[in-house]
Short mmCIF file of C-alpha atoms in Angstrom, two decimals:
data_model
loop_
_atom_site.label_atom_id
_atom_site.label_comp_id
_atom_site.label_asym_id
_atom_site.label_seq_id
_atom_site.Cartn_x
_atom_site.Cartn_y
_atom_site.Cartn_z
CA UNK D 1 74.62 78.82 118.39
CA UNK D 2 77.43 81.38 118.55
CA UNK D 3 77.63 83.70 121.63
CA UNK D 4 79.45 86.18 120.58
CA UNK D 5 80.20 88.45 123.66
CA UNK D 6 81.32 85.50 125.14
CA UNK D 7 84.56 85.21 123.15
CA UNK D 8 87.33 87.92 123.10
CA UNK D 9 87.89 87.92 119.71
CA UNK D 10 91.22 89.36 118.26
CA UNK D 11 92.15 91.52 115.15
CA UNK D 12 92.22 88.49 112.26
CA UNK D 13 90.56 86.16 114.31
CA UNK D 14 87.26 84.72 114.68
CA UNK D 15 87.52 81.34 116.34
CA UNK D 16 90.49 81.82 118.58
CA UNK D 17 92.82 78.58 118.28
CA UNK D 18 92.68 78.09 122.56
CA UNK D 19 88.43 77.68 121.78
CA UNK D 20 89.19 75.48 119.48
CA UNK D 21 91.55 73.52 120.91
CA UNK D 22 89.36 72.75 123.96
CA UNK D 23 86.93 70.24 121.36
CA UNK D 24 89.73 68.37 120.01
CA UNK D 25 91.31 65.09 121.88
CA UNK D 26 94.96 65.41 122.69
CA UNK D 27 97.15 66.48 119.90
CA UNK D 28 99.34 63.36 119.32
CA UNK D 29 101.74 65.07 116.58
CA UNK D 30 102.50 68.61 115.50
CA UNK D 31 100.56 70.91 117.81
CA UNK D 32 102.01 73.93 116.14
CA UNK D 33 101.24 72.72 113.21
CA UNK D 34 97.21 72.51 113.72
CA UNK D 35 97.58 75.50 115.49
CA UNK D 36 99.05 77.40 112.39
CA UNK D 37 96.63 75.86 109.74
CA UNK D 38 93.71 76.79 111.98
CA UNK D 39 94.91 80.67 112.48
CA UNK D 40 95.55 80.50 108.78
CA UNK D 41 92.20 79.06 107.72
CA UNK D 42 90.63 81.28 110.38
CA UNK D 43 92.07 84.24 108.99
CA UNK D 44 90.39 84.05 105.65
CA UNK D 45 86.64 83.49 107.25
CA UNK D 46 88.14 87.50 109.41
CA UNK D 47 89.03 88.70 105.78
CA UNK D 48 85.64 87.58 104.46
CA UNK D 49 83.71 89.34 106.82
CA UNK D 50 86.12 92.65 107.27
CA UNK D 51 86.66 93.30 104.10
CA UNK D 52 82.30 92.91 102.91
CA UNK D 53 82.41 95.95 105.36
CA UNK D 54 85.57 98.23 104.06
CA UNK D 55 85.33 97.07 100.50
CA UNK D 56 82.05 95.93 98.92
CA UNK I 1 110.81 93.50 74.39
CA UNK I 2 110.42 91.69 78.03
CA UNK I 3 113.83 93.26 79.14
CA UNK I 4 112.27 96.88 77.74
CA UNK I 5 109.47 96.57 79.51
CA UNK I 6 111.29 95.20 82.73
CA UNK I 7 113.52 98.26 82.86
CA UNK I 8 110.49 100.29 82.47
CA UNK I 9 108.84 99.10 84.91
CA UNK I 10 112.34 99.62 87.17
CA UNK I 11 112.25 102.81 86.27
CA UNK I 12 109.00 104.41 86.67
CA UNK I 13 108.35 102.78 90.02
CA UNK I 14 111.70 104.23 91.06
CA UNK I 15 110.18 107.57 89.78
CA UNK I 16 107.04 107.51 91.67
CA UNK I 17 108.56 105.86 94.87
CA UNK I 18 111.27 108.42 95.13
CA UNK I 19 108.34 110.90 94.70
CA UNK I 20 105.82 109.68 97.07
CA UNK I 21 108.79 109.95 99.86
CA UNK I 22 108.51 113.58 98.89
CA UNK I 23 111.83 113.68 96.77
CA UNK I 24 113.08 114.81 93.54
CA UNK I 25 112.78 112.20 91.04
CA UNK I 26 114.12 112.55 86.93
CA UNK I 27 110.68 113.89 86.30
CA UNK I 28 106.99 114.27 87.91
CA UNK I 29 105.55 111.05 88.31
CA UNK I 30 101.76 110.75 86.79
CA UNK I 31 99.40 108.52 88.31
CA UNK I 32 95.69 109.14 87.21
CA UNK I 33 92.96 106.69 88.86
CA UNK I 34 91.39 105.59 86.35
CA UNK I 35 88.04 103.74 86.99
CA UNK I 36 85.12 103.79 84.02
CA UNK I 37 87.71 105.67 81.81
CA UNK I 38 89.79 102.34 81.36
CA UNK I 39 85.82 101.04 79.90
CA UNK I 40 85.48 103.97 77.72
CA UNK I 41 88.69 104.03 75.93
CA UNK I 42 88.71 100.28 75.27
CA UNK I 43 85.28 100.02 74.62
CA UNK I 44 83.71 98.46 77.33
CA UNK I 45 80.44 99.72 78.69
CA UNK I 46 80.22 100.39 82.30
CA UNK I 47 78.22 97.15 83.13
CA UNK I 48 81.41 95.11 81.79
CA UNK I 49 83.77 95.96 83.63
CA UNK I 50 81.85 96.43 86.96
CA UNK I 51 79.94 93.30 86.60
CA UNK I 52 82.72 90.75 84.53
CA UNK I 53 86.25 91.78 86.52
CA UNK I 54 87.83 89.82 83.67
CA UNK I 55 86.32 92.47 81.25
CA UNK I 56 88.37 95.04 83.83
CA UNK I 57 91.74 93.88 84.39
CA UNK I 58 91.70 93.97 80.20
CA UNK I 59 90.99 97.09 80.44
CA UNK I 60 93.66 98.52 82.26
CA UNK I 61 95.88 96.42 80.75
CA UNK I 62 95.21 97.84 77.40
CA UNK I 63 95.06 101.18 78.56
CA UNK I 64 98.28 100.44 80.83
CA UNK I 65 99.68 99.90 77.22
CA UNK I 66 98.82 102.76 75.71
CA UNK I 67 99.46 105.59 78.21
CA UNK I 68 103.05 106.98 79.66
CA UNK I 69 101.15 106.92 83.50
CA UNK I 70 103.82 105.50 85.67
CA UNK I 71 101.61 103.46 88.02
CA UNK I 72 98.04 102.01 88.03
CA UNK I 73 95.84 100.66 90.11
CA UNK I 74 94.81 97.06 88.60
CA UNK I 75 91.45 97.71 88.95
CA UNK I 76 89.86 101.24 89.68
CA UNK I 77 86.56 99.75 89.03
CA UNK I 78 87.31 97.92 92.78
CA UNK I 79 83.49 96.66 93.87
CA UNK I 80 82.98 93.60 91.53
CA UNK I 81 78.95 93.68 91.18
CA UNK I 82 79.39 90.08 90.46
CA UNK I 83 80.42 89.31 94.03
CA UNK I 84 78.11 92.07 95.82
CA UNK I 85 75.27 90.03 94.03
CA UNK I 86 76.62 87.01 95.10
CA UNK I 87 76.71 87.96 98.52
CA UNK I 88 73.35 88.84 98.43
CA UNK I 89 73.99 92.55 99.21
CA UNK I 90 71.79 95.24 98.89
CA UNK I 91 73.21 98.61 99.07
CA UNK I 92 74.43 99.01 95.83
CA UNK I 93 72.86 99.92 92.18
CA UNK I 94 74.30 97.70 89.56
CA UNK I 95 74.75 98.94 86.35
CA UNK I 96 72.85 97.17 83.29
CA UNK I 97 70.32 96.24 86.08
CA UNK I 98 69.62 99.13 88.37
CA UNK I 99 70.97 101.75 86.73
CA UNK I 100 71.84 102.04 82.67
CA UNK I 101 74.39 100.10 81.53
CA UNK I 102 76.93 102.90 81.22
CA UNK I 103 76.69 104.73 84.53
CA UNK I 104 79.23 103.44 87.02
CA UNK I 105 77.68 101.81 90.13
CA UNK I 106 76.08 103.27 93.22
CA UNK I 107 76.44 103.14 96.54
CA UNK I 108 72.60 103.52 98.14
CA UNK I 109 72.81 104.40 101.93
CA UNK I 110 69.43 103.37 103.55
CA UNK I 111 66.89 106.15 105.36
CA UNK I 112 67.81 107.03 108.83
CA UNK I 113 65.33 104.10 110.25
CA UNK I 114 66.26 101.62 107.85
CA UNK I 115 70.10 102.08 109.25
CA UNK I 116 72.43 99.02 109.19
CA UNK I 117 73.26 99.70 112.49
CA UNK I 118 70.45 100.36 115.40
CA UNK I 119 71.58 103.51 118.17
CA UNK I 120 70.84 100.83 120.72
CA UNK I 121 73.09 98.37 119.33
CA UNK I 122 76.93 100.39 120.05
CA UNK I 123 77.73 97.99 122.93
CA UNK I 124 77.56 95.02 120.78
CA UNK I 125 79.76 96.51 118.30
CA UNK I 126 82.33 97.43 120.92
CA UNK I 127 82.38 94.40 122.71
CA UNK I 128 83.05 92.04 119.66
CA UNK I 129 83.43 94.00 116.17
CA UNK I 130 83.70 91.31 114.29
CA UNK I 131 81.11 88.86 115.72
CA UNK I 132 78.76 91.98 115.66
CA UNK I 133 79.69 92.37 111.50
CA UNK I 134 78.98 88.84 111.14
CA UNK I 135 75.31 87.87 113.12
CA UNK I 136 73.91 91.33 112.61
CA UNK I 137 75.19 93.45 110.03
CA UNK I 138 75.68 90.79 107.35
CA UNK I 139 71.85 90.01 107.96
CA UNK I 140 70.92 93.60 107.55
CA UNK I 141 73.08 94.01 104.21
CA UNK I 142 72.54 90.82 102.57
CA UNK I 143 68.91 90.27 101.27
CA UNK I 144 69.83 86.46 101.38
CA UNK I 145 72.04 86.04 104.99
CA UNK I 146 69.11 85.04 107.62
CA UNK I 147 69.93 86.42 110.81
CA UNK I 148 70.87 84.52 113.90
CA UNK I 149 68.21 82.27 115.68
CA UNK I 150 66.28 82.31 112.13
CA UNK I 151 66.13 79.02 110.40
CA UNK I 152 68.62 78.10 107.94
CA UNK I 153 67.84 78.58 104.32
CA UNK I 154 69.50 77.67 101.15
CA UNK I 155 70.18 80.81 99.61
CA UNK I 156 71.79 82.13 103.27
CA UNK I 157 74.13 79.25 103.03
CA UNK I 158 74.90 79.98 99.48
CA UNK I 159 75.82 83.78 100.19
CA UNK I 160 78.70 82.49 101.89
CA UNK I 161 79.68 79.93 99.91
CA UNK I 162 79.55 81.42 96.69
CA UNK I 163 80.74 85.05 97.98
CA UNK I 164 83.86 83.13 99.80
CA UNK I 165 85.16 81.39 96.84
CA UNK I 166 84.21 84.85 94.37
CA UNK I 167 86.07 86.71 97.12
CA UNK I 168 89.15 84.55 96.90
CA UNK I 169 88.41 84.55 93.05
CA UNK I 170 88.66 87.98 92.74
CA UNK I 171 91.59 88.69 94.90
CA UNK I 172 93.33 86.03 93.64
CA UNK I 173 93.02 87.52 90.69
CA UNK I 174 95.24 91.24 91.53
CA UNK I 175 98.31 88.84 92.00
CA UNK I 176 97.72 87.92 88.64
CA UNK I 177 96.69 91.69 86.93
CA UNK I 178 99.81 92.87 88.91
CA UNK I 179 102.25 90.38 87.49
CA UNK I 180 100.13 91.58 84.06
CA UNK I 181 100.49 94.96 84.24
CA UNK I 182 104.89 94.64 84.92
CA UNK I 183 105.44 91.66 82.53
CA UNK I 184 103.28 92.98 79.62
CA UNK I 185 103.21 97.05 79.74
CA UNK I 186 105.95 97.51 82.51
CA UNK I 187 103.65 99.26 84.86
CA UNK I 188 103.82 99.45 88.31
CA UNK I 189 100.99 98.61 90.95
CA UNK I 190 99.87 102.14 92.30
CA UNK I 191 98.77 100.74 95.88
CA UNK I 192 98.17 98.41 98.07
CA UNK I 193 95.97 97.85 101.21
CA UNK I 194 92.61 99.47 102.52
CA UNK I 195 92.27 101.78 105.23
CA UNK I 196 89.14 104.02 105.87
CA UNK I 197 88.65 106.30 109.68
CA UNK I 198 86.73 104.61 112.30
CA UNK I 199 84.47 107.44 111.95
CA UNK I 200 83.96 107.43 108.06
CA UNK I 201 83.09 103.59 108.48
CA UNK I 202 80.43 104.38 111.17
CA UNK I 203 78.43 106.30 108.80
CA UNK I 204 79.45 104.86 105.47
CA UNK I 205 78.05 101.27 106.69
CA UNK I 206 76.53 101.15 109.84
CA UNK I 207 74.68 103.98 111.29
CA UNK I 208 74.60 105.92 108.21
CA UNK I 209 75.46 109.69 108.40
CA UNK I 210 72.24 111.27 109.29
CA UNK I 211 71.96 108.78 112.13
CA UNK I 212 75.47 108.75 113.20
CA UNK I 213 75.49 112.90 113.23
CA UNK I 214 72.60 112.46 115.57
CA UNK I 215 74.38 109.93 117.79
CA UNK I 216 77.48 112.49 118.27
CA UNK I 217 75.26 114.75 120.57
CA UNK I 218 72.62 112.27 121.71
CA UNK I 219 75.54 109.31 122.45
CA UNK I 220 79.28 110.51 121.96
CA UNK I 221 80.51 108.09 124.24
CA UNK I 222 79.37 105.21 122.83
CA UNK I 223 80.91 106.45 119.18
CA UNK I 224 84.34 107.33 120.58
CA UNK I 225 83.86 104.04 122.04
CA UNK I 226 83.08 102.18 118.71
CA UNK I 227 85.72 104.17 116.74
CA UNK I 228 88.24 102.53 119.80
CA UNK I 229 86.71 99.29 118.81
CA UNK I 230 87.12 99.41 115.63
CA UNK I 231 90.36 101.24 115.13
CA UNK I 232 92.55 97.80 115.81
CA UNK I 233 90.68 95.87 113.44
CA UNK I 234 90.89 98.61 110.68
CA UNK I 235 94.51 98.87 111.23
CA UNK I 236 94.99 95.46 110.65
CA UNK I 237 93.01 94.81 107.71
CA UNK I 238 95.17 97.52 106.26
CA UNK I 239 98.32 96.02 107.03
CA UNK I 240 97.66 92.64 105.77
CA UNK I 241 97.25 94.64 102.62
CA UNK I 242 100.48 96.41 102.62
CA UNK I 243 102.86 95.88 100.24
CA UNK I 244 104.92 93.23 101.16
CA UNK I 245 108.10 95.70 99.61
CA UNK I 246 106.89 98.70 101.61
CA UNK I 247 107.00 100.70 98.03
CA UNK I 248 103.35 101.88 97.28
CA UNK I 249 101.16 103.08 99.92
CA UNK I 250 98.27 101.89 101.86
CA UNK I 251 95.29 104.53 100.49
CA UNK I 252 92.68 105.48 103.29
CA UNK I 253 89.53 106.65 101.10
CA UNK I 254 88.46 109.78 103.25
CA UNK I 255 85.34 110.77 103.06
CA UNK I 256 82.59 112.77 105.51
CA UNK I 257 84.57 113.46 108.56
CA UNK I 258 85.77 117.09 107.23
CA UNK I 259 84.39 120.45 108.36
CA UNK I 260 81.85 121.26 107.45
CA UNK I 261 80.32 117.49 107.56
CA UNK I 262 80.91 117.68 111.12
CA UNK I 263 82.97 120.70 113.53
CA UNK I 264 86.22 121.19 114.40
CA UNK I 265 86.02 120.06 117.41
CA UNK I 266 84.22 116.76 116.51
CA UNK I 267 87.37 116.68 114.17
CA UNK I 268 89.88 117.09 117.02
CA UNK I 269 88.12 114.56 119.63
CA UNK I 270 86.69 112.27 117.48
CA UNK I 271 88.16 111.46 113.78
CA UNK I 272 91.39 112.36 114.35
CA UNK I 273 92.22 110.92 117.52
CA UNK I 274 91.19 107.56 116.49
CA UNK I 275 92.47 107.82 113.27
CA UNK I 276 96.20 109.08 114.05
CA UNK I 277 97.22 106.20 116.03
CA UNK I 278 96.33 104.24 113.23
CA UNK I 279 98.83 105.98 110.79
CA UNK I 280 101.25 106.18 112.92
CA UNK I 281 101.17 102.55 114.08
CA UNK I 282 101.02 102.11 110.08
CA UNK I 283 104.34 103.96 109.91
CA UNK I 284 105.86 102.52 112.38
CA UNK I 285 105.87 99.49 110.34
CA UNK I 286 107.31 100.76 107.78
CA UNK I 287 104.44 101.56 105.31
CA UNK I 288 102.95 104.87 103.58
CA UNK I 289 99.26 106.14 103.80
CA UNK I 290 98.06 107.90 101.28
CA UNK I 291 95.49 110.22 102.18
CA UNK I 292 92.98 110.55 99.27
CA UNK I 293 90.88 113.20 100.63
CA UNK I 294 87.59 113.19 99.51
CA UNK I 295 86.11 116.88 99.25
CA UNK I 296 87.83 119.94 100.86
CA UNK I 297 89.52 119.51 104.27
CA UNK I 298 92.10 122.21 103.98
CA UNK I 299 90.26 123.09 107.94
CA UNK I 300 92.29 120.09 108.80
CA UNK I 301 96.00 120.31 107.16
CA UNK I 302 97.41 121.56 110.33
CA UNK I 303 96.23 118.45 112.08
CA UNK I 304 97.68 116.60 109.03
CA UNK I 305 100.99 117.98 109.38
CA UNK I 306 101.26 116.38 113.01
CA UNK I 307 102.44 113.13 111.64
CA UNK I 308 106.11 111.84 110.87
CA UNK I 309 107.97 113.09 107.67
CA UNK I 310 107.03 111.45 104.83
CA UNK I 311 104.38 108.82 106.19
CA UNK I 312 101.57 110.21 103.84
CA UNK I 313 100.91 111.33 100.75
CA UNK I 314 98.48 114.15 100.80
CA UNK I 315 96.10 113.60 97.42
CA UNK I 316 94.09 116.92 97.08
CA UNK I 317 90.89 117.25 95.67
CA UNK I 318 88.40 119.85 95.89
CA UNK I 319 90.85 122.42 98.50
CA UNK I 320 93.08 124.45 97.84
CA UNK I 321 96.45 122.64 95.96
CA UNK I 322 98.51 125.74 97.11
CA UNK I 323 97.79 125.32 100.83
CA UNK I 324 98.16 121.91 100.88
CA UNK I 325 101.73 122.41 99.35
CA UNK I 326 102.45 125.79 101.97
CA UNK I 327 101.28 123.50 105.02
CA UNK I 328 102.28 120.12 104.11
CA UNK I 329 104.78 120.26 101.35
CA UNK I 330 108.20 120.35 103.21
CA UNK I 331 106.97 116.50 104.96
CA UNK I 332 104.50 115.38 102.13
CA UNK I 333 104.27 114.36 98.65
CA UNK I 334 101.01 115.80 96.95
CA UNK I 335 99.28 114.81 94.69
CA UNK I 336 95.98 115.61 92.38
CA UNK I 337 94.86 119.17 91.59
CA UNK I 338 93.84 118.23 87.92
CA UNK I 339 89.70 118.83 88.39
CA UNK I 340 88.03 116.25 86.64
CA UNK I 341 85.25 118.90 85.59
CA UNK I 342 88.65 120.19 83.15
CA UNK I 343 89.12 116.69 82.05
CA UNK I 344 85.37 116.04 81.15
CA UNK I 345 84.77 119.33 79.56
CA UNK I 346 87.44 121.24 79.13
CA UNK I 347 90.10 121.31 76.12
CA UNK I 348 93.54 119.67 75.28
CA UNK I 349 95.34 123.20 75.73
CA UNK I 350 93.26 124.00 79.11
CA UNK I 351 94.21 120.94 80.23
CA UNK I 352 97.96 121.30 79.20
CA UNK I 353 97.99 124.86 80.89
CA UNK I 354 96.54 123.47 84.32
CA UNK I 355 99.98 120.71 83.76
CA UNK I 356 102.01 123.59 83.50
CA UNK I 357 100.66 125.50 86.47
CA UNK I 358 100.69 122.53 88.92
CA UNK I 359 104.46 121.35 88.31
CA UNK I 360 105.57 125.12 88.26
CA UNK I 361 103.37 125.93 91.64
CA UNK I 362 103.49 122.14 93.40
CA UNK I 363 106.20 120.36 91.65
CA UNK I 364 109.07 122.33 91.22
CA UNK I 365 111.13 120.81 93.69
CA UNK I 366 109.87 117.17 93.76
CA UNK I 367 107.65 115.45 96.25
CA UNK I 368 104.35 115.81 93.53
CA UNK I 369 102.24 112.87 91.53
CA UNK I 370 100.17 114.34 88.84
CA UNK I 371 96.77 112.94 89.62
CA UNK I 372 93.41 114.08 88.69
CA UNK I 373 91.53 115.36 91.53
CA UNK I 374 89.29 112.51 92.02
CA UNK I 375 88.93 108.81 90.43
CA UNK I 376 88.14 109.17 86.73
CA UNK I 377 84.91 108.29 85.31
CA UNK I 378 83.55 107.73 81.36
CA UNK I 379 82.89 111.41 81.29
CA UNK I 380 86.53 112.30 81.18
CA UNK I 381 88.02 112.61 77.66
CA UNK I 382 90.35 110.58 76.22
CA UNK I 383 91.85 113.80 74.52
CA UNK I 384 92.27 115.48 77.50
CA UNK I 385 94.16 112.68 79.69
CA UNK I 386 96.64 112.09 76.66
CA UNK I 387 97.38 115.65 76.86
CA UNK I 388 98.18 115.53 80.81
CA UNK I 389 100.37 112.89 80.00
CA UNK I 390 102.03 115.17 77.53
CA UNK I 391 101.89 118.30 79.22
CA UNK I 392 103.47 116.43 82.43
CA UNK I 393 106.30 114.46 80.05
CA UNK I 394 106.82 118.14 78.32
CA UNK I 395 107.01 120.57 81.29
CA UNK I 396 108.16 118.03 84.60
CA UNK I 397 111.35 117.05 84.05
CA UNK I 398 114.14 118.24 86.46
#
């Protein structure tokens, strides 16, 4: 279950990429490239939940 | 035609731009909000456009068609029932099911004990905003989301499947209405981005305003503290809005945190020093608020007229048009002053004469939108907004 005063979380984030990175094995090819999609796909979930409060 | 209507476009967004940076354009820009009026006109009831956002975007773009305005917003009708329903959320009366089919929706804020938001629960929301929004608020809202530690159900699941993809669905969807609205009736996109004050979100959502007015003599702290918590996510939700051009504005939807909704000194210490860094971090990126100022807080122009030149637009609607143009005019563009009680029940020629009085008073020398005073409902006649686009056409050219 989600702790969620354990994790500093940042304006358009919810699951910071250096959390996430600490599951994975080592990145054998484009670390900035998983890094990216993640913030990208992250960022979405940040809208979701933002914008239930400011605009619905 | 698509070369007409591309040059139209070019030049009415060059017409309201150059106004909303509180110049002198060829002539007064109009740009009504038009909500349940777009339903009305083309014959929509209010259930079909709030509930089917298909149903909406035809709307405008039929009325888009019809009308001289020289911006619109693609959708003034903005909360899609279809997706509040899909969320699961409670808070608002849908029309055709809670209410009749042709009032607009309503927004239901619960009894001071039911409150979204518990007085105990401030350090929560300022340590972590958004994990705070998302295990207990969403619960609280959502008649289907089952709150953290409960068991998993179906329909919790669902809520965010089915509101994520309507979400993306329906946002999707303005990219679409935009390229719409310049390709088919060469009309620009009146805004872009949400903003609302720290304060104003505290009581529209979460504590409600009975409970949140208690809290500002029982707990101050602890709200200056959440608006501080709050104010860099609400600043960037806004921004990753904006318009990507930095042409239309950002609108902040203003609503209880005037006098006499609170005091002057609650206004000082509290709303407006969390919500002025905002704007001006906003400027400082190059984009325009525009300040659509719910009720009357001419208490508060002064305050207003701390900011850079020309990084709002001051919409006005029940104070005083006048003062807003003495106090703000020579940084701001204004914009409203056309009551929507004069476009509901008044005539053509009252309507025309209220035209003549605003661009002789507000827009003589530029930096004015003709607006209605607030966003414009069913009740408003379709006589009377064809004759403030006439009256403005007839008496605003420089």
């Amino acid at each position: 279950m989600d702790q969620p005063t354990e994790i500093h979380r940042e304006p358009g984030v919810c699951i910071p990429w250096q959390e996430k990175l600490k599951e994975l094995p080592e990145i054998r090819g484009d670390a900035d490239l998983c890094r990216r999609v993640w913030e990208d796909v992250d960022s979405l979930a940040y809208t979701y939940i933002w914008h239930c409060l400011l605009s619905f | 035609m698509a070369t007409d209507l591309e040059q139209r476009y070019d030049q009415r967004l060059t017409r309201y731009v150059t106004a909303l940076r509180n110049e002198k354009a060829d002539c007064v820009p109009i740009r009504p909000f038009l909500a349940e009026f777009c339903a009305k006109y083309t014959g929509y009831t209010a259930q079909e456009v709030t509930h089917d956002f298909t149903k909406a975007f035809d709307a405008v773009l039929r009325t888009a068609t019809d009308f001289d305005f020289d911006a619109m917003v693609g959708n003034m009708v903005y909360v899609w029932t279809g997706l509040t329903q899909a969320i699961g959320l409670e808070y608002y009366a849908i029309p055709g099911i809670d209410v009749e089919p042709d009032t607009g929706f309503q927004y239901r804020e619960p009894s001071e004990e039911r409150a979204y938001m518990k007085p105990e629960e401030y350090d929560a929301l300022i340590e972590d905003p958004t994990g705070f929004l998302l295990n207990v608020w969403l619960p609280r809202v959502s008649r289907d989301v089952v709150p953290i530690g409960a068991p998993s159900t179906f329909r919790s699941n669902l809520s965010f499947l089915k509101g994520g993809m309507a979400m993306m669905q329906y946002f999707a969807g303005f990219g679409t209405q935009a390229q719409r609205m310049r390709t088919e009736c060469g009309m620009p996109g009146a805004i872009a981005g949400i903003l609302k004050a720290p304060f104003d979100i505290l009581a529209d959502k979460l504590r409600g305003f009975l409970g949140l007015t208690m809290d500002l003599f029982e707990r101050p702290d602890k709200v200056r503290a959440a608006c501080e918590a709050l104010m860099p996510h609400l600043t960037h939700v806004a921004l990753s809005g904006a318009d990507p051009a930095k042409q239309v504005p950002i609108t902040i939807w203003m609503h209880r945190g005037c006098t006499p909704f609170i005091s002057p000194a609650q206004f000082d210490g509290l709303y407006w020093a969390t919500l002025k860094p905002i704007i001006e971090e906003i400027w400082s990126r190059g984009h325009q608020v525009l300040f659509y100022a719910e009720g009357n807080w001419d208490r508060h122009l002064p305050a207003f007229a701390e900011l850079p030149e020309a990084s709002i637009i001051y919409h006005v609607d029940m104070g005083d048009i006048l003062e807003a143009h003495r106090v703000l005019g020579h940084k701001f563009c204004i914009s409203g002053g056309m009551p929507n009680f004069l476009l509901s029940y008044g005539t053509p020629d009252q309507v025309r004469e209220r035209c003549k009085a605003l661009i002789e008073r507000v827009g003589r020398d530029g930096g004015y939108v003709m607006d209605a005073s607030a966003i414009v409902q069913n009740d408003a006649r379709v006589e009377n907004v064809r004759a403030m686009v006439e009256a403005t056409r007839e008496y605003g050219t420089y």
